[in-house]
Amino acid sequence: MRSQIQLMAEVREAFGMALNAIGTHKLRSSLTLLGILIGVFSIIVVATAIEALQGNIEKEMSQLGSHTFQVQRFPAIQVEDDMESVEKYLRRKRFYLSTARQLEERSTLAKHVGVTAEVDQGEVFSLYAKTAPTVSYRGMSPSAFETRNLVVAEGRALSETDMESARYVTVLGADLAKKLFPFGSPLGKWVQFRGVKYTVVGVLEAKGSIFGQSQDNFMSVPITTVLNRYGRETSLSIQVQSPSQEAFDDVVEQTRGVLRTLRKTPPGEEDDFEIVSNDSLINQFRSITLAVRAGAGIISSIALVAAGIGIMNIMLVSVTERTREIGIRRAIGAKKRNIMTQFIMEAVVLSEIGGILGVLLGIGAGNLAAAMLLTPPVFPWDWALIGLGVCSVVGVVFGTYPAWKAANLDPIESLRYE
Amino acid sequence: MSLIRIRNLTRHYVMGVETVHALRGVSLDISKGEYIAIMGPSGSGKSTLMNLLGCLDTPNSGSYELNGTNVADMDDNALAEVRNREIGFVFQSFNLLARSDSLHNVELPLIYAGVPYEDRRERARQALANVGLAERMHHKPNELSGGQRQRVAVARALVNDPSIVLADEPTGNLDSRTGEEILSLFEQLSRRGNTIIVVTHEEDVAQHARRIIRIRDGLIAADEVNPNPRAARLVGAAERVPAPA
Ligand SMILES: Nc1ncnc2c1ncn2[C@@H]1O[C@H](COP(=O)(O)OP(=O)(O)OP(=O)(O)O)[C@@H](O)[C@H]1O
Ligand SMILES: [Mg+2]
């Protein structure tokens, strides 16, 4: 109890004197903590920006239903951009509706197999809207509503009958329904796209936006209708939903096997298609950002070491300047330990002031960068705390030698120091 | 048993080729509760002796026993604790922290003694009031007169209620009235059984002590009992000394 009070008093004294000392030499102190500031800033700004982007990636994933993966020709995040690899992807066989049908038949483990095709963009008209918004025009199979995580708010989803008879019906995204039919229900009315009329049978729930882009600005029509209009060769993407998380890997394996057989991929050769799941997406994102993070980490470590040396230098100056003060403190009963605490505290406070400014500016700038991509602001607590922790370590490591020097000054010699 | 027992204490300073012998072999026994004045010409070694007695400096030869313990055997922490709890030192050159106000300066020994905040503030305020500086708590040393600084130094030395007070010219910068106030503080402490050792150039001040030691050229020239010590004139100030807690 007593020793605890004593420790508190000592730390408080040390802290007060540290602020006092830093305040006395404002310019000198700010120059010293600038190094720390830059070091912390560089890692925090990167971490903040990445975290903001990651939030978006995760939101994007909610586009797929639960335990769902997508089969497609191109990778989700393309890292290589040389002609050779682009050609490799372009040479890959497309997925046709027949592929999806056969896959559905043969994958005994899958719950749903959905097919989608993003084929066109253009203006869509209705009798009730003055303007014609530009929308994306999607072909969908009925089960794609499950696999793409789309929920019907009004009316119904596309049905097997729509699909079989390739009817001219459509289900509208929430935004689009509002724009085309500002008053009253759109159900049973028609919209016109590229000169063809489609009867509205349903409206979807809103999904919000990613990177500032609405996710609800599309019309979906039966995939068969799309193929009739845009040709049988239209490339499709196929989504497969597993009945549960446990079965997920098995479903992936089965799908892979079936697809290789259907596409006649020679054994031993790598898949000529990509399987994209939420996990694979986030892993890919992580591995890309890891390099960026590592780069920022190296830069900030170098800056922090340089800043630490700066702190050590200024602390050595400070110890010399305050030799007399040290002598006085020793003369009235300060132990070496007290002097050590005082000077290490000063180094830590100096470094922490730089650290806190670095964190604040880093988060500010990182969010500013993220705001340009229209993502919501984030506060990376973990990185901020790590940053401040590292600052304390820098303060302790580089403050120890000057503090040790101060503590080991001879009391009587220091009292005589002019 | 003596409180302080020194034998053949020497202290010299090597200055290049020259060696200054500040103390040439001093032996002394001081009992608990004594009130001693040390006199001597400038440069005779008084401050050097005080630094040794205050456990700040180490002698070149000779021995120093404090309370029966050989000071040479004490480690750094033990010495710091003795300086903090047993000894109140008034330096000839004040030695106040330039960047701290009077209150903080006086409070400092209590911080290292681990006295809780409220308690320590109160005691520091009281100590400053006792030297007549209640109005100057928040002045920094450079905002005080020489005499006021000296009084802050006295307050700091007395705040921890030390059993030994070592005062190197504590009244050197004071007018006789303020000087008397300080001396009456010492007298009060002495009456309570604390040991007081005062270095002074003024015969007047020395006459307050019950024993007067004269130093010349680093040796004790005379060591005599003062047959009728003078009482400090201003009793009023002495009454402000708080009863020991
Ligand atoms: N750090 C030092 N280095 C060299 N010589 C010193 C040192 N300290 C004291 N001396 C010398 O030791 C001698 C005694 O000094 P001391 O300070 O003890 O004298 P003093 O009796 O207190 O004098 P005063 O009355 O002027 O304060 C002096 O000659 C002084 O020059
Ligand atoms: Mg002297």
XYZ file of C-alpha atoms and ligand atoms in Angstrom:
695
model
C 0.000 0.000 0.000
C 2.635 2.444 1.069
C 4.968 1.464 -1.722
C 2.098 1.851 -4.162
C 1.472 5.416 -3.010
C 5.186 6.027 -3.253
C 5.339 4.687 -6.783
C 2.380 6.835 -7.792
C 4.012 9.918 -6.300
C 7.296 9.193 -8.070
C 5.650 8.540 -11.431
C 3.524 11.631 -11.081
C 6.555 13.736 -10.222
C 8.457 12.249 -13.140
C 5.534 12.885 -15.489
C 5.101 16.461 -14.332
C 8.790 17.180 -14.702
C 8.803 15.526 -18.126
C 6.046 17.821 -19.376
C 7.826 20.738 -17.744
C 11.108 19.878 -19.452
C 9.468 19.327 -22.833
C 7.525 22.576 -22.470
C 10.682 24.490 -21.672
C 12.256 23.482 -24.976
C 9.297 23.546 -27.323
C 11.143 23.845 -30.609
C 13.752 21.268 -29.737
C 11.112 18.850 -28.511
C 8.864 19.265 -31.531
C 11.733 18.626 -33.917
C 12.577 15.485 -32.012
C 9.076 14.143 -31.936
C 8.587 14.874 -35.625
C 10.534 11.708 -36.413
C 8.248 9.620 -34.245
C 5.263 11.329 -35.764
C 6.339 10.423 -39.294
C 7.097 6.847 -38.344
C 3.738 6.281 -36.711
C 1.886 8.257 -39.345
C 3.134 6.142 -42.234
C 1.994 2.850 -40.772
C -1.317 4.177 -39.445
C -2.306 5.870 -42.683
C -1.762 2.633 -44.601
C -3.535 0.528 -41.988
C -6.499 2.887 -41.944
C -6.842 2.952 -45.717
C -6.578 -0.820 -45.947
C -9.086 -1.334 -43.196
C -11.530 0.991 -44.920
C -11.113 -0.920 -48.178
C -11.446 -4.215 -46.408
C -14.782 -3.095 -45.019
C -15.909 -2.667 -48.603
C -14.589 -5.988 -49.735
C -16.498 -7.635 -46.946
C -19.624 -5.823 -47.953
C -19.117 -6.912 -51.511
C -19.040 -10.473 -50.319
C -22.497 -10.249 -48.927
C -23.445 -10.254 -52.601
C -23.022 -13.992 -52.499
C -25.421 -16.014 -50.380
C -24.248 -17.928 -47.369
C -21.808 -20.822 -48.013
C -21.819 -19.915 -51.684
C -19.004 -19.846 -54.179
C -18.865 -18.665 -57.735
C -17.294 -20.331 -60.719
C -15.917 -17.978 -63.338
C -13.356 -17.649 -66.089
C -11.407 -14.747 -64.644
C -9.916 -14.442 -61.178
C -11.694 -12.070 -58.799
C -8.612 -9.962 -58.168
C -6.202 -10.080 -61.037
C -2.649 -9.608 -59.900
C -0.714 -10.195 -63.136
C -1.436 -7.812 -65.947
C 0.990 -9.025 -68.594
C -0.450 -10.006 -71.963
C 0.439 -13.642 -71.513
C -1.690 -14.212 -68.442
C -4.524 -12.135 -69.795
C -4.487 -14.304 -72.908
C -4.414 -17.400 -70.763
C -7.655 -16.332 -69.149
C -9.180 -15.289 -72.470
C -8.386 -18.695 -73.989
C -10.381 -20.421 -71.296
C -13.652 -22.012 -72.349
C -16.781 -20.161 -71.449
C -19.546 -21.441 -69.230
C -22.821 -22.105 -70.959
C -26.286 -22.704 -69.651
C -25.843 -26.363 -70.526
C -22.744 -26.474 -68.331
C -24.770 -25.163 -65.425
C -27.589 -27.636 -66.068
C -25.199 -30.571 -66.204
C -23.439 -29.333 -63.103
C -26.760 -29.101 -61.300
C -27.581 -32.673 -62.291
C -24.256 -34.089 -61.244
C -23.477 -32.214 -58.061
C -25.367 -34.236 -55.589
C -24.043 -32.243 -52.645
C -24.981 -28.730 -53.768
C -28.147 -27.078 -52.514
C -28.563 -24.614 -55.356
C -26.809 -23.934 -58.605
C -27.542 -20.445 -59.876
C -26.586 -18.873 -63.174
C -26.100 -15.190 -63.856
C -24.927 -13.169 -66.796
C -24.049 -9.517 -66.742
C -24.551 -8.820 -70.397
C -25.540 -5.266 -71.054
C -26.012 -1.754 -69.763
C -28.388 0.803 -71.145
C -31.339 3.092 -70.679
C -34.606 1.776 -69.411
C -37.950 3.491 -69.885
C -41.293 3.421 -68.164
C -44.502 5.352 -68.692
C -44.216 6.882 -65.263
C -40.687 8.290 -65.276
C -39.585 11.405 -67.128
C -35.989 10.286 -67.373
C -34.548 7.012 -68.512
C -31.949 5.765 -66.016
C -29.016 3.709 -67.180
C -29.077 0.288 -65.607
C -27.279 -2.987 -65.851
C -29.216 -5.761 -67.452
C -28.753 -9.177 -65.903
C -29.821 -12.626 -66.806
C -30.632 -14.839 -63.850
C -31.852 -18.324 -63.174
C -34.467 -18.666 -60.408
C -32.013 -20.218 -57.987
C -29.594 -17.315 -58.527
C -31.844 -15.329 -56.190
C -30.663 -17.672 -53.444
C -27.047 -17.805 -54.495
C -26.776 -14.038 -54.978
C -28.506 -13.319 -51.715
C -31.364 -11.339 -53.272
C -34.561 -10.944 -51.291
C -37.886 -10.103 -52.914
C -39.651 -7.180 -51.265
C -42.744 -7.066 -53.449
C -44.218 -9.487 -56.003
C -42.168 -12.589 -56.741
C -38.784 -13.773 -57.979
C -38.234 -15.198 -61.440
C -39.750 -18.657 -61.720
C -38.954 -21.909 -63.527
C -41.839 -21.206 -65.879
C -40.399 -17.777 -66.753
C -37.172 -19.560 -67.469
C -38.599 -22.426 -69.518
C -40.661 -20.242 -71.751
C -38.072 -17.451 -71.823
C -40.694 -14.889 -70.889
C -40.244 -11.152 -71.096
C -40.600 -10.500 -67.389
C -38.281 -8.687 -64.999
C -37.536 -8.216 -61.317
C -36.251 -4.731 -60.510
C -33.639 -3.594 -57.999
C -34.986 -1.361 -55.235
C -33.470 1.902 -56.520
C -34.529 1.315 -60.038
C -38.131 0.532 -59.052
C -38.277 3.861 -57.191
C -36.926 5.769 -60.175
C -39.130 4.178 -62.794
C -42.282 4.086 -60.732
C -42.186 7.002 -58.324
C -45.911 6.608 -57.535
C -47.646 3.320 -56.911
C -46.601 -0.265 -57.379
C -44.638 -1.305 -60.468
C -46.093 -4.798 -60.423
C -47.835 -5.713 -63.657
C -46.560 -2.612 -65.459
C -43.944 -2.739 -68.173
C -40.475 -1.300 -68.678
C -38.652 -1.010 -71.950
C -34.992 -1.908 -72.545
C -33.388 -1.756 -75.990
C -36.825 -1.530 -77.570
C -38.270 -4.560 -75.852
C -40.940 -4.476 -73.162
C -40.716 -6.521 -69.997
C -43.498 -6.979 -67.461
C -42.441 -6.267 -63.882
C -43.198 -9.229 -61.625
C -41.170 -8.309 -58.553
C -39.091 -5.719 -56.709
C -36.046 -6.559 -54.567
C -35.017 -5.295 -51.156
C -32.360 -2.591 -51.149
C -28.724 -3.706 -50.812
C -27.032 -0.334 -50.331
C -23.892 0.771 -52.091
C -20.219 -0.155 -52.338
C -17.535 2.414 -53.196
C -20.392 4.853 -53.653
C -22.060 2.706 -56.310
C -25.609 1.600 -55.853
C -26.053 -2.163 -55.777
C -29.715 -1.853 -56.561
C -29.574 -0.308 -59.989
C -30.261 -3.347 -62.151
C -33.028 -5.283 -63.793
C -32.998 -9.060 -63.877
C -34.659 -11.127 -66.579
C -34.737 -14.903 -67.131
C -31.392 -16.173 -68.311
C -33.044 -17.941 -71.244
C -34.502 -14.675 -72.455
C -31.040 -13.144 -72.317
C -29.548 -16.000 -74.299
C -32.272 -15.664 -76.908
C -31.459 -12.017 -77.389
C -27.682 -11.973 -76.929
C -26.792 -15.366 -78.361
C -26.050 -18.800 -76.991
C -22.352 -17.984 -76.744
C -22.881 -15.490 -73.920
C -20.504 -16.269 -71.072
C -22.144 -17.017 -67.745
C -21.023 -17.257 -64.174
C -22.284 -20.036 -62.030
C -22.832 -19.908 -58.283
C -23.066 -22.987 -56.156
C -24.536 -22.964 -52.671
C -23.606 -25.556 -50.117
C -26.284 -26.695 -47.680
C -24.011 -25.910 -44.716
C -20.610 -24.542 -43.801
C -19.387 -28.055 -42.929
C -20.247 -29.391 -46.366
C -18.677 -26.392 -48.099
C -15.283 -27.898 -48.891
C -16.844 -31.101 -50.167
C -19.180 -29.168 -52.411
C -16.228 -27.199 -53.770
C -14.321 -30.410 -54.498
C -17.270 -32.087 -56.153
C -17.964 -29.023 -58.297
C -14.343 -28.844 -59.306
C -14.352 -32.500 -60.316
C -17.574 -32.216 -62.277
C -16.396 -29.073 -64.080
C -13.064 -30.616 -65.038
C -14.898 -33.568 -66.520
C -17.377 -31.372 -68.354
C -14.649 -29.115 -69.680
C -12.413 -32.094 -70.419
C -9.501 -30.673 -68.508
C -6.600 -33.163 -68.858
C -5.663 -34.733 -65.509
C -2.646 -33.111 -63.868
C -3.287 -29.749 -65.479
C -4.458 -26.862 -63.378
C -8.102 -25.821 -63.335
C -9.093 -23.715 -66.296
C -11.575 -21.776 -64.177
C -11.637 -19.874 -60.916
C -13.527 -20.725 -57.785
C -14.232 -17.576 -55.833
C -15.677 -17.668 -52.368
C -15.878 -15.111 -49.597
C -12.870 -16.740 -47.975
C -10.813 -16.871 -51.126
C -11.659 -13.235 -51.813
C -10.601 -12.020 -48.428
C -7.471 -14.130 -48.493
C -6.518 -12.712 -51.826
C -7.137 -9.205 -50.579
C -5.073 -9.912 -47.505
C -2.145 -11.265 -49.444
C -2.106 -8.195 -51.664
C -2.380 -5.763 -48.776
C 0.188 -7.700 -46.786
C 2.902 -6.468 -49.120
C 1.684 -2.908 -48.729
C 1.538 -3.288 -44.976
C 5.001 -4.813 -44.845
C 6.344 -1.911 -46.914
C 4.747 0.627 -44.601
C 6.010 -1.364 -41.640
C 9.598 -1.225 -42.891
C 9.398 2.496 -43.613
C 7.977 3.247 -40.213
C 10.497 1.035 -38.432
C 13.338 2.901 -40.092
C 11.731 6.223 -39.211
C 11.192 5.091 -35.634
C 14.765 3.942 -35.172
C 16.014 7.240 -36.578
C 13.594 9.085 -34.302
C 14.736 6.984 -31.369
C 18.324 8.028 -31.987
C 17.119 11.623 -32.121
C 15.422 11.156 -28.770
C 18.547 9.631 -27.286
C 20.605 12.547 -28.535
C 18.270 15.162 -27.111
C 18.031 13.281 -23.843
C 21.810 13.240 -23.521
C 21.822 16.988 -24.022
C 19.066 17.326 -21.483
C 20.961 15.256 -18.921
C 24.034 17.445 -19.280
C 21.998 20.626 -19.051
C 20.274 19.420 -15.943
C 23.268 18.005 -14.121
C 22.728 20.432 -11.279
C 19.066 19.524 -10.983
C 20.060 15.868 -10.790
C 22.552 16.711 -8.058
C 19.911 18.567 -6.068
C 17.470 15.696 -6.348
C 20.097 13.185 -5.292
C 21.120 15.410 -2.368
C 17.641 15.512 -0.935
C 17.050 11.818 -1.198
C 16.302 10.733 -4.770
C 17.599 7.242 -5.468
C 19.234 6.292 -8.736
C 16.008 4.541 -9.584
C 14.070 7.814 -9.202
C 16.392 9.616 -11.559
C 16.158 6.750 -14.045
C 12.353 6.878 -13.886
C 12.358 10.595 -14.444
C 14.477 10.562 -17.570
C 12.934 7.454 -19.094
C 9.559 8.998 -18.454
C 10.680 12.106 -20.247
C 11.766 10.070 -23.265
C 8.512 8.104 -23.261
C 6.348 11.205 -22.939
C 8.254 12.850 -25.770
C 7.839 9.788 -27.921
C 4.177 9.333 -26.999
C 3.302 12.903 -27.911
C 4.768 12.205 -31.343
C 2.957 8.893 -31.420
C -0.444 10.301 -30.538
C -0.102 13.048 -33.143
C 1.030 10.441 -35.681
C -1.949 8.206 -34.942
C -4.444 11.058 -35.183
C -2.991 12.456 -38.401
C -2.586 8.956 -39.847
C -6.186 8.019 -39.181
C -7.304 11.374 -40.542
C -5.308 11.033 -43.747
C -6.170 7.345 -44.175
C -9.850 8.108 -43.888
C -9.463 10.993 -46.283
C -7.977 8.603 -48.833
C -10.755 6.123 -48.151
C -13.362 8.867 -48.428
C -12.265 9.466 -51.999
C -13.370 5.904 -52.685
C -16.582 6.749 -50.843
C -16.096 4.256 -48.072
C -17.296 4.964 -44.539
C -14.642 6.128 -42.003
C -12.904 3.593 -39.778
C -10.836 3.843 -36.601
C -8.249 1.046 -36.485
C -8.014 0.640 -32.723
C -5.626 -2.270 -32.900
C -3.139 -0.394 -35.074
C -3.467 2.759 -33.012
C -2.710 0.844 -29.835
C 0.167 -1.051 -31.418
C 1.524 2.272 -32.686
C 1.406 3.844 -29.241
C 2.863 0.702 -27.680
C 5.783 0.859 -30.085
C 6.298 4.532 -29.187
C 6.601 3.625 -25.535
C 9.106 0.939 -26.410
C 11.110 3.420 -28.479
C 11.045 5.866 -25.573
C 12.196 3.242 -23.101
C 14.862 1.748 -25.357
C 16.424 5.021 -26.403
C 15.813 6.794 -23.109
C 17.517 4.164 -20.999
C 21.116 5.028 -21.716
C 20.741 8.778 -21.051
C 18.701 7.980 -17.938
C 21.332 5.539 -16.746
C 23.951 8.190 -17.291
C 21.918 10.692 -15.299
C 21.340 8.278 -12.452
C 25.019 7.487 -12.126
C 26.271 11.040 -11.879
C 28.082 11.734 -8.656
C 25.766 13.789 -6.422
C 28.380 16.195 -5.116
C 30.035 16.670 -8.510
C 26.667 17.443 -10.075
C 25.863 19.964 -7.364
C 28.984 21.880 -8.265
C 28.195 21.760 -11.988
C 27.702 25.219 -13.425
C 26.900 6.356 21.967
C 27.569 9.252 19.645
C 25.173 10.044 16.842
C 28.068 11.128 14.663
C 31.568 9.767 15.111
C 34.294 10.757 12.663
C 37.958 9.827 12.888
C 40.833 11.334 10.936
C 38.648 12.370 8.074
C 40.557 13.765 5.101
C 39.390 15.144 1.828
C 41.589 16.546 -0.881
C 40.985 17.702 -4.400
C 43.480 17.021 -7.152
C 43.686 19.970 -9.504
C 46.113 18.964 -12.222
C 49.520 18.927 -10.590
C 48.304 20.648 -7.452
C 46.458 19.005 -4.596
C 44.149 21.055 -2.394
C 43.832 19.617 1.082
C 40.407 20.746 2.205
C 40.316 18.525 5.292
C 43.540 17.221 6.800
C 42.294 14.813 9.461
C 39.242 15.770 11.428
C 37.929 13.789 14.386
C 34.615 14.629 16.041
C 31.959 13.105 18.244
C 28.517 14.610 18.148
C 25.699 13.350 20.349
C 22.028 13.377 19.612
C 20.365 16.704 20.370
C 23.499 18.869 20.242
C 23.351 22.375 18.796
C 26.710 23.125 17.196
C 28.124 26.100 15.313
C 31.075 25.605 12.977
C 33.171 28.677 12.332
C 36.284 29.362 10.381
C 37.763 31.521 7.655
C 36.694 31.179 4.060
C 38.241 28.134 2.413
C 39.018 26.429 5.701
C 36.973 23.342 4.792
C 33.612 23.929 6.506
C 31.454 23.131 3.487
C 33.622 20.127 2.714
C 33.003 18.802 6.208
C 29.261 19.425 5.939
C 29.078 17.527 2.634
C 30.787 14.576 4.291
C 28.486 14.723 7.308
C 25.490 14.929 4.983
C 26.488 11.674 3.223
C 26.853 13.541 -0.056
C 30.583 13.231 -0.420
C 33.004 10.451 0.462
C 36.250 11.070 2.324
C 39.659 10.133 0.980
C 40.516 8.516 4.290
C 39.203 8.226 7.817
C 35.930 6.822 9.034
C 32.437 8.128 9.569
C 29.907 6.332 11.730
C 26.354 7.608 11.726
C 24.093 6.110 14.388
C 26.631 3.318 14.808
C 26.665 2.415 11.115
C 29.779 2.872 9.048
C 28.726 5.156 6.203
C 31.332 3.631 3.892
C 29.436 0.337 4.129
C 26.105 1.788 3.059
C 24.992 1.301 -0.521
C 23.666 4.044 -2.724
C 20.009 3.438 -1.865
C 20.702 3.426 1.852
C 22.598 6.707 1.552
C 19.744 8.240 -0.432
C 17.365 7.170 2.293
C 19.543 8.666 5.035
C 19.749 11.938 3.119
C 16.018 11.878 2.599
C 14.797 10.943 6.075
C 17.529 11.681 8.592
C 19.241 14.754 7.269
C 17.974 18.186 6.384
C 20.616 20.026 4.371
C 20.634 23.793 3.813
C 23.177 24.475 1.098
C 25.360 27.512 1.054
C 24.280 28.094 -2.550
C 20.622 27.173 -1.870
C 20.437 24.615 -4.657
C 16.798 25.079 -5.539
C 15.236 23.642 -8.704
C 15.177 26.631 -11.019
C 12.096 25.575 -12.969
C 9.911 24.728 -9.971
C 8.047 27.033 -7.625
C 8.757 27.287 -3.903
C 6.041 24.860 -2.960
C 7.327 22.166 -5.297
C 10.886 22.720 -4.160
C 9.900 22.256 -0.542
C 7.689 19.302 -1.377
C 10.441 17.419 -3.177
C 11.954 15.506 -0.220
C 8.447 14.333 0.702
C 7.876 13.019 -2.810
C 10.922 10.810 -2.538
C 9.807 9.815 0.950
C 6.510 8.637 -0.520
C 4.235 10.982 1.410
C 0.745 11.108 -0.157
C -0.158 14.165 -2.164
C -2.533 16.009 0.173
C -0.411 15.400 3.237
C 2.723 16.499 1.506
C 1.242 19.684 0.087
C -0.014 20.601 3.542
C 3.347 19.992 5.161
C 5.169 21.947 2.468
C 2.790 24.876 2.892
C 3.322 24.808 6.647
C 7.101 24.687 6.265
C 6.993 27.707 3.963
C 4.723 29.568 6.373
C 7.210 28.848 9.166
C 9.932 30.721 7.290
C 7.539 33.570 6.501
C 6.991 32.692 2.855
C 3.282 31.837 2.871
C 2.840 34.501 0.206
C 5.534 33.166 -2.081
C 4.448 29.550 -2.624
C 4.136 29.864 -6.378
C 7.188 31.939 -7.082
C 10.106 30.364 -8.856
C 13.612 30.906 -7.441
C 14.423 33.599 -10.012
C 11.361 35.506 -8.814
C 12.601 35.549 -5.212
C 15.175 37.657 -3.423
C 18.384 36.070 -2.156
C 17.065 35.959 1.397
C 13.786 34.446 0.268
C 15.604 31.725 -1.643
C 17.619 30.988 1.437
C 14.426 30.633 3.419
C 12.948 28.267 0.810
C 16.113 26.201 1.212
C 15.605 26.171 4.983
C 11.951 25.180 4.601
C 12.974 22.314 2.307
C 15.561 21.117 4.812
C 13.067 21.127 7.664
C 9.970 19.821 5.913
C 10.786 16.161 6.497
C 11.367 16.777 10.241
C 14.945 15.476 9.983
C 16.785 14.311 13.084
C 19.953 16.092 11.891
C 19.893 19.579 10.402
C 23.033 20.609 8.525
C 22.869 24.286 7.650
C 25.677 25.888 5.656
C 25.387 29.641 6.263
C 21.596 29.595 6.598
C 21.429 33.260 7.587
C 24.148 34.586 5.274
C 21.745 36.567 3.132
C 19.265 37.562 5.797
C 18.739 40.736 7.771
C 19.061 40.229 11.483
C 15.326 40.023 12.077
C 14.682 37.286 9.517
C 17.888 35.608 10.599
C 16.583 35.462 14.135
C 13.392 33.849 12.894
C 15.343 31.075 11.248
C 17.496 30.635 14.316
C 14.454 30.376 16.524
C 13.192 27.596 14.269
C 16.465 25.763 14.832
C 16.247 26.396 18.534
C 12.769 24.967 18.666
C 13.937 21.857 16.801
C 16.918 21.550 19.077
C 14.693 21.716 22.122
C 12.747 18.813 20.673
C 15.911 16.736 20.546
C 16.956 17.221 16.935
C 20.641 17.672 16.238
C 21.585 21.017 14.665
C 24.890 21.871 12.998
C 25.205 25.391 11.625
C 28.119 26.831 9.652
C 28.411 30.578 10.095
C 30.776 33.479 9.795
C 28.823 35.578 12.270
C 29.825 35.392 15.912
C 26.300 36.551 16.752
C 24.754 33.516 15.104
C 27.304 31.140 16.589
C 26.419 32.333 20.071
C 23.030 30.626 19.757
C 24.738 27.229 19.688
C 25.734 25.294 22.790
C 29.014 24.154 21.273
C 31.294 26.038 18.906
C 33.847 24.290 16.669
C 36.504 26.405 14.974
C 38.175 25.112 11.818
C 41.381 26.412 10.291
C 43.167 25.004 7.245
C 41.258 21.759 7.308
C 41.902 21.022 10.959
C 39.905 21.569 14.120
C 41.473 24.535 15.860
C 39.107 24.767 18.805
C 36.103 22.849 20.110
C 34.452 24.439 23.105
C 31.187 24.555 24.995
C 29.288 27.811 24.853
C 28.651 28.519 28.550
C 25.571 30.696 28.034
C 23.922 30.295 24.634
C 21.744 33.161 23.496
C 18.052 32.584 22.984
C 16.518 33.746 19.760
C 14.666 36.975 20.281
C 11.635 36.234 18.229
C 9.777 33.544 20.080
C 6.703 34.220 17.989
C 8.162 32.481 14.956
C 9.214 29.459 16.937
C 5.675 28.924 18.093
C 4.687 28.308 14.512
C 6.696 25.096 14.412
C 4.144 22.301 14.308
C 4.234 19.596 16.939
C 5.833 16.439 15.560
C 3.245 14.140 13.993
N 35.360 20.660 -5.929
C 36.495 21.246 -5.518
N 37.567 21.179 -6.294
C 38.713 21.724 -5.922
N 38.895 22.367 -4.772
C 37.851 22.475 -3.933
C 36.592 21.923 -4.265
N 35.738 22.157 -3.253
C 36.430 22.854 -2.331
N 37.696 23.028 -2.746
C 38.736 23.688 -1.990
O 38.724 23.167 -0.702
C 38.924 24.186 0.227
C 37.834 24.189 1.256
O 36.631 24.541 0.627
P 35.263 24.704 1.423
O 34.190 24.941 0.410
O 35.076 23.545 2.315
O 35.509 26.011 2.250
P 34.557 26.763 3.260
O 35.199 26.677 4.579
O 33.181 26.266 3.158
O 34.635 28.259 2.744
P 33.507 29.369 2.714
O 33.411 29.931 4.060
O 34.048 30.380 1.747
O 32.272 28.730 2.253
C 39.004 25.495 -0.539
O 40.357 25.878 -0.630
C 38.464 25.167 -1.899
O 39.159 25.869 -2.890
Mg 31.428 26.998 2.513
